[in-house]
Amino acid sequence: MSQLTVRALGLSELAPRVVQSEIRAMTQECDRMGGVNLAQGVCDTEVPEVVAEGAIRAIRDGLNIYTRMDGIARLRAAIAAKVERTLGIAVDPEREVLVTNGVTGAFQAAVMALLNPGDEVLVFEPFYGYHVSTLKSIRATAVPVALTAPDWGLDIDAVRAAITPKTRGMVINTPSNPAGKVFTRKELEGTGGDCRGVRSVRVYG
């Protein structure tokens, strides 16, 4: 495609606001400085042999084409069985289990399914950068609610004050990235009791 054609097409109105994520920008700067990266989860451990052999076998057996958009049946059934075994919740692997490419992909799918442009979503600060950037990508508004240092306690009154008629969601990231905050039962019950009609996207990292 020629440069002239690209210029003629123009950029979408979203494109100028798309920037490098904070975590990747910090990784680039860390690499430039030769520092120790405590931000992005760049893993330097070996791939477990059973995983490597399974991948090689799948390629050799021709399992390298598109699959169902919600994941292969065997994996969805295994996930449903684990949820029932560990949480006591029965889920239908055909209708209630979705396999995604990582948690970021799951979050993107969830917000695209539940939210519209202009909707407000509460995020607890310090928050994970991708949660906010994902909300921005669908033109939803992230509304920060600060956790209280040093133990990152959640002020239920602050949550109530942040809720408006436009509030359509709340991100509960537990254990949280980056603070490692684990929300208590009291905090979770408090948010649930005051958020009737607000869709809660709970993210486990």
Short mmCIF file of C-alpha atoms in Angstrom, two decimals:
data_model
loop_
_atom_site.label_atom_id
_atom_site.label_comp_id
_atom_site.label_asym_id
_atom_site.label_seq_id
_atom_site.Cartn_x
_atom_site.Cartn_y
_atom_site.Cartn_z
CA MET A 1 0.00 0.00 0.00
CA SER A 2 1.45 3.35 -1.02
CA GLN A 3 2.06 6.18 1.44
CA LEU A 4 -0.39 8.28 -0.54
CA THR A 5 -3.12 5.67 -0.03
CA VAL A 6 -2.38 5.51 3.71
CA ARG A 7 -2.62 9.29 4.01
CA ALA A 8 -5.89 9.26 2.05
CA LEU A 9 -7.39 6.71 4.42
CA GLY A 10 -6.55 8.81 7.47
CA LEU A 11 -6.45 7.73 11.10
CA SER A 12 -9.44 6.82 13.22
CA GLU A 13 -10.34 9.31 15.94
CA LEU A 14 -9.19 6.73 18.49
CA ALA A 15 -5.68 6.28 17.06
CA PRO A 16 -4.11 9.58 18.23
CA ARG A 17 -4.98 8.72 21.84
CA VAL A 18 -3.42 5.26 21.74
CA VAL A 19 -0.07 5.30 23.54
CA GLN A 20 2.40 2.76 24.85
CA SER A 21 1.21 1.16 28.06
CA GLU A 22 2.99 2.34 31.20
CA ILE A 23 4.34 -1.11 32.03
CA ARG A 24 5.88 -1.63 28.59
CA ALA A 25 7.29 1.88 28.56
CA MET A 26 8.98 1.13 31.89
CA THR A 27 10.36 -2.14 30.52
CA GLN A 28 11.89 -0.30 27.56
CA GLU A 29 13.46 2.28 29.89
CA CYS A 30 14.70 -0.47 32.22
CA ASP A 31 16.35 -2.26 29.30
CA ARG A 32 17.94 1.00 28.16
CA MET A 33 19.39 1.62 31.62
CA GLY A 34 20.41 -1.99 32.21
CA GLY A 35 18.25 -2.14 35.33
CA VAL A 36 16.39 -4.91 37.14
CA ASN A 37 12.82 -5.09 35.88
CA LEU A 38 10.38 -5.27 38.79
CA ALA A 39 7.43 -4.12 36.69
CA GLN A 40 6.59 -6.40 33.77
CA GLY A 41 6.48 -10.14 34.39
CA VAL A 42 9.31 -11.07 32.05
CA CYS A 43 9.95 -14.71 32.90
CA ASP A 44 13.39 -16.22 32.32
CA THR A 45 12.63 -19.73 33.61
CA GLU A 46 12.62 -22.79 31.39
CA VAL A 47 9.37 -24.04 29.88
CA PRO A 48 8.31 -27.25 31.73
CA GLU A 49 9.22 -30.26 29.62
CA VAL A 50 5.68 -31.63 29.62
CA VAL A 51 4.42 -28.32 28.18
CA ALA A 52 7.13 -28.14 25.52
CA GLU A 53 6.55 -31.77 24.48
CA GLY A 54 2.80 -31.22 24.35
CA ALA A 55 3.22 -28.19 22.09
CA ILE A 56 5.58 -30.06 19.78
CA ARG A 57 3.20 -33.04 19.62
CA ALA A 58 0.25 -30.76 18.83
CA ILE A 59 2.14 -29.15 15.95
CA ARG A 60 3.18 -32.54 14.57
CA ASP A 61 -0.41 -33.81 14.85
CA GLY A 62 -1.68 -30.85 12.87
CA LEU A 63 -3.47 -29.11 15.77
CA ASN A 64 -2.45 -25.69 14.51
CA ILE A 65 -5.58 -24.24 12.93
CA TYR A 66 -8.41 -22.10 14.24
CA THR A 67 -10.39 -23.62 17.07
CA ARG A 68 -13.74 -22.63 18.51
CA MET A 69 -13.74 -19.03 19.67
CA ASP A 70 -14.58 -20.11 23.23
CA GLY A 71 -11.85 -22.77 23.48
CA ILE A 72 -11.61 -26.50 22.81
CA ALA A 73 -14.27 -28.67 24.44
CA ARG A 74 -11.86 -30.73 26.54
CA LEU A 75 -10.33 -27.63 28.15
CA ARG A 76 -13.70 -26.00 28.81
CA ALA A 77 -14.95 -29.20 30.45
CA ALA A 78 -11.82 -29.36 32.63
CA ILE A 79 -12.30 -25.73 33.71
CA ALA A 80 -15.94 -26.33 34.57
CA ALA A 81 -14.99 -29.40 36.62
CA LYS A 82 -12.34 -27.45 38.55
CA VAL A 83 -14.74 -24.58 39.29
CA GLU A 84 -17.27 -27.03 40.69
CA ARG A 85 -14.63 -28.95 42.63
CA THR A 86 -12.90 -25.95 44.18
CA LEU A 87 -15.71 -23.36 44.43
CA GLY A 88 -18.81 -25.52 44.54
CA ILE A 89 -20.31 -23.69 41.56
CA ALA A 90 -21.78 -25.72 38.69
CA VAL A 91 -21.15 -24.11 35.31
CA ASP A 92 -22.08 -25.24 31.83
CA PRO A 93 -18.89 -25.64 29.73
CA GLU A 94 -20.92 -25.07 26.56
CA ARG A 95 -22.49 -21.76 27.61
CA GLU A 96 -20.66 -20.40 30.64
CA VAL A 97 -16.94 -21.03 30.06
CA LEU A 98 -14.81 -18.86 27.77
CA VAL A 99 -11.10 -19.52 27.19
CA THR A 100 -9.15 -16.38 26.33
CA ASN A 101 -5.59 -15.43 25.49
CA GLY A 102 -4.63 -14.40 29.02
CA VAL A 103 -6.45 -12.32 31.62
CA THR A 104 -6.04 -9.13 29.57
CA GLY A 105 -7.98 -10.77 26.74
CA ALA A 106 -10.65 -11.90 29.21
CA PHE A 107 -10.99 -8.38 30.60
CA GLN A 108 -11.25 -6.91 27.09
CA ALA A 109 -13.98 -9.40 26.19
CA ALA A 110 -15.87 -8.69 29.42
CA VAL A 111 -15.93 -4.90 29.06
CA MET A 112 -16.83 -5.08 25.37
CA ALA A 113 -19.76 -7.34 26.26
CA LEU A 114 -21.03 -5.30 29.22
CA LEU A 115 -20.21 -1.63 28.65
CA ASN A 116 -21.03 1.18 26.24
CA PRO A 117 -19.17 4.41 25.42
CA GLY A 118 -19.75 6.96 28.17
CA ASP A 119 -20.28 4.38 30.91
CA GLU A 120 -18.29 4.89 34.12
CA VAL A 121 -16.34 2.12 35.84
CA LEU A 122 -14.82 2.33 39.32
CA VAL A 123 -11.17 1.25 39.61
CA PHE A 124 -9.34 1.06 42.91
CA GLU A 125 -6.06 2.97 43.04
CA PRO A 126 -3.24 1.94 42.76
CA PHE A 127 -4.71 0.18 39.75
CA TYR A 128 -3.37 -1.98 36.95
CA GLY A 129 -2.66 0.20 33.93
CA TYR A 130 -4.18 -2.20 31.42
CA HIS A 131 -7.56 -2.02 33.14
CA VAL A 132 -7.73 1.73 32.58
CA SER A 133 -6.34 1.62 29.03
CA THR A 134 -8.81 -1.13 28.11
CA LEU A 135 -11.69 0.97 29.39
CA LYS A 136 -10.39 3.94 27.40
CA SER A 137 -10.23 1.77 24.27
CA ILE A 138 -14.01 1.34 24.33
CA ARG A 139 -14.58 4.97 25.40
CA ALA A 140 -15.68 4.10 28.91
CA THR A 141 -14.52 6.33 31.77
CA ALA A 142 -12.37 4.93 34.58
CA VAL A 143 -13.25 6.56 37.92
CA PRO A 144 -10.44 6.09 40.48
CA VAL A 145 -11.21 5.37 44.12
CA ALA A 146 -8.06 5.57 46.24
CA LEU A 147 -7.21 2.73 48.63
CA THR A 148 -5.82 3.79 52.00
CA ALA A 149 -2.11 3.22 52.65
CA PRO A 150 -0.26 1.48 54.20
CA ASP A 151 -2.53 -1.60 54.16
CA TRP A 152 -4.56 -0.48 51.13
CA GLY A 153 -7.89 -0.53 52.95
CA LEU A 154 -11.07 0.10 51.01
CA ASP A 155 -13.27 2.98 52.19
CA ILE A 156 -16.85 1.92 51.44
CA ASP A 157 -18.07 5.51 51.89
CA ALA A 158 -15.62 6.63 49.17
CA VAL A 159 -17.01 3.91 46.89
CA ARG A 160 -20.56 5.14 47.51
CA ALA A 161 -19.54 8.73 46.81
CA ALA A 162 -17.98 7.75 43.47
CA ILE A 163 -21.11 6.04 42.16
CA THR A 164 -23.16 8.15 39.75
CA PRO A 165 -26.10 7.42 37.43
CA LYS A 166 -23.48 6.62 34.75
CA THR A 167 -21.71 3.98 36.84
CA ARG A 168 -22.00 0.62 35.12
CA GLY A 169 -19.11 -1.37 36.53
CA MET A 170 -16.46 -1.88 39.16
CA VAL A 171 -13.12 -3.64 38.79
CA ILE A 172 -12.13 -5.69 41.83
CA ASN A 173 -8.59 -6.90 41.20
CA THR A 174 -7.71 -9.39 43.95
CA PRO A 175 -4.89 -10.05 44.66
CA SER A 176 -4.28 -6.66 43.10
CA ASN A 177 -1.61 -5.67 40.66
CA PRO A 178 0.53 -3.75 41.57
CA ALA A 179 -0.07 -3.48 45.34
CA GLY A 180 -0.76 -7.16 46.11
CA LYS A 181 -3.88 -6.12 48.01
CA VAL A 182 -6.23 -8.98 48.89
CA PHE A 183 -9.73 -7.66 49.50
CA THR A 184 -11.32 -8.84 52.73
CA ARG A 185 -14.72 -10.50 52.96
CA LYS A 186 -16.06 -7.37 54.68
CA GLU A 187 -14.83 -5.16 51.83
CA LEU A 188 -16.27 -7.44 49.16
CA GLU A 189 -19.61 -7.69 50.94
CA GLY A 190 -19.62 -3.91 51.38
CA THR A 191 -19.12 -3.25 47.69
CA GLY A 192 -21.72 -5.84 46.79
CA GLY A 193 -24.31 -4.40 49.16
CA ASP A 194 -24.00 -0.88 47.80
CA CYS A 195 -23.77 -1.68 44.10
CA ARG A 196 -27.13 -3.09 43.10
CA GLY A 197 -27.33 -2.81 39.34
CA VAL A 198 -23.60 -2.13 38.93
CA ARG A 199 -21.81 -4.83 36.98
CA SER A 200 -18.77 -6.06 38.90
CA VAL A 201 -15.86 -7.41 36.88
CA ARG A 202 -13.71 -9.32 39.36
CA VAL A 203 -10.18 -9.98 38.17
CA TYR A 204 -7.94 -12.55 39.81
CA GLY A 205 -4.28 -12.05 38.91
#
